[in-house]
GROMACS .gro file of C-alpha atoms in nm:
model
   65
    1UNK     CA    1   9.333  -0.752  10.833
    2UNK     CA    2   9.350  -1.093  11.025
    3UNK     CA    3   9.634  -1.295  11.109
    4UNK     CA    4   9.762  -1.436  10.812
    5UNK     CA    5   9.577  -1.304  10.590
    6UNK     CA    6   9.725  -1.276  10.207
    7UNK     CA    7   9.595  -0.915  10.006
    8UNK     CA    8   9.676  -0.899   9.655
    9UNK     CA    9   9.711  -0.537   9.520
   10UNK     CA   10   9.722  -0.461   9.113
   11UNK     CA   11   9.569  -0.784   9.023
   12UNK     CA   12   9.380  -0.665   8.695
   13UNK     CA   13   9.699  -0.458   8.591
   14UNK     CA   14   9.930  -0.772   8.639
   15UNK     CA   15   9.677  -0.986   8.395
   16UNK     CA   16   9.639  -0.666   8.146
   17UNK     CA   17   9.983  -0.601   8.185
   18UNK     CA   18   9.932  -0.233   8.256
   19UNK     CA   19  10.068  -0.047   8.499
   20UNK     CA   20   9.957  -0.050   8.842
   21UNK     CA   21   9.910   0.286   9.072
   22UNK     CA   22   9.823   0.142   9.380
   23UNK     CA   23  10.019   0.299   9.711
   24UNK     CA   24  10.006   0.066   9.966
   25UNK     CA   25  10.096   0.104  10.313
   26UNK     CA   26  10.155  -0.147  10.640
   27UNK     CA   27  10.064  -0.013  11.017
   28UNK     CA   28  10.290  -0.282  11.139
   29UNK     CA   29  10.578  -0.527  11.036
   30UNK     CA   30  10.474  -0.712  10.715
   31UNK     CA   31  10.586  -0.920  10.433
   32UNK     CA   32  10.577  -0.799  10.047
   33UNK     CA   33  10.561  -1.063   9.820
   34UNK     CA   34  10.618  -1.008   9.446
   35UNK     CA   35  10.484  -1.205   9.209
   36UNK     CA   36  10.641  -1.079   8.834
   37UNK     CA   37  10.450  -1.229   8.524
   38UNK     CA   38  10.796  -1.393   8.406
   39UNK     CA   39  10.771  -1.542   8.719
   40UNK     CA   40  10.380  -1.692   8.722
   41UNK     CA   41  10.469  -1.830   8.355
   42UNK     CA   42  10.774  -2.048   8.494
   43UNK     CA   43  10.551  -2.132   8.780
   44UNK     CA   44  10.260  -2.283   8.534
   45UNK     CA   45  10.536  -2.475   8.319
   46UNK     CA   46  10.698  -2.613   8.647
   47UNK     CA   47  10.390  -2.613   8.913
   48UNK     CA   48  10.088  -2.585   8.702
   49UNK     CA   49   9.888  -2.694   9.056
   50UNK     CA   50  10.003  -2.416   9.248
   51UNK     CA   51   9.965  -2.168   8.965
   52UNK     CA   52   9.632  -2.273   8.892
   53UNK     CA   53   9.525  -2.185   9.261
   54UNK     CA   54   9.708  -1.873   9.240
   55UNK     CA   55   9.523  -1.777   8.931
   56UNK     CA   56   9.180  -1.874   9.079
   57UNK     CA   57   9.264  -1.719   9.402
   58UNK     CA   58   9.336  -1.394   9.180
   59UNK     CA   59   9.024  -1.432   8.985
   60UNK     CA   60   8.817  -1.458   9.314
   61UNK     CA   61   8.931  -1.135   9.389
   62UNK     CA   62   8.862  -0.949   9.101
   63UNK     CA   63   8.498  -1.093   9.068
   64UNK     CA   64   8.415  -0.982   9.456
   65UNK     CA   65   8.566  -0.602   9.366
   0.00000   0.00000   0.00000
């Protein structure tokens, strides 16, 4: 993982709204960043540019798995 770099874990869980499994683990300080569906909805009614990107960011993802 390269400096910087943002990994998104559960993606097709968050969007199905199923629960995720995933156990994830850091070798090194890191952030977690949590990103709630209650959340992502006030974020398209109040930023609908930066939840757009999110979403296509997230969709990206899912296609290249």
């Amino acid at each position: 993982m390269g400096q910087g770099e943002v990994l998104f874990y559960g993606e097709i869980g968050f969007f199905l709204r199923a629960p995720r499994t995933a156990i994830v683990g850091a070798d090194g300080d890191r952030y977690l960043y949590i990103l709630s569906l209650d959340a992502l909805e006030r974020m398209e009614s109040e930023e609908p540019p930066l939840a757009s990107a999110i979403n296509r960011y997230m969709l990206k993802i899912v296609t290249k798995r």
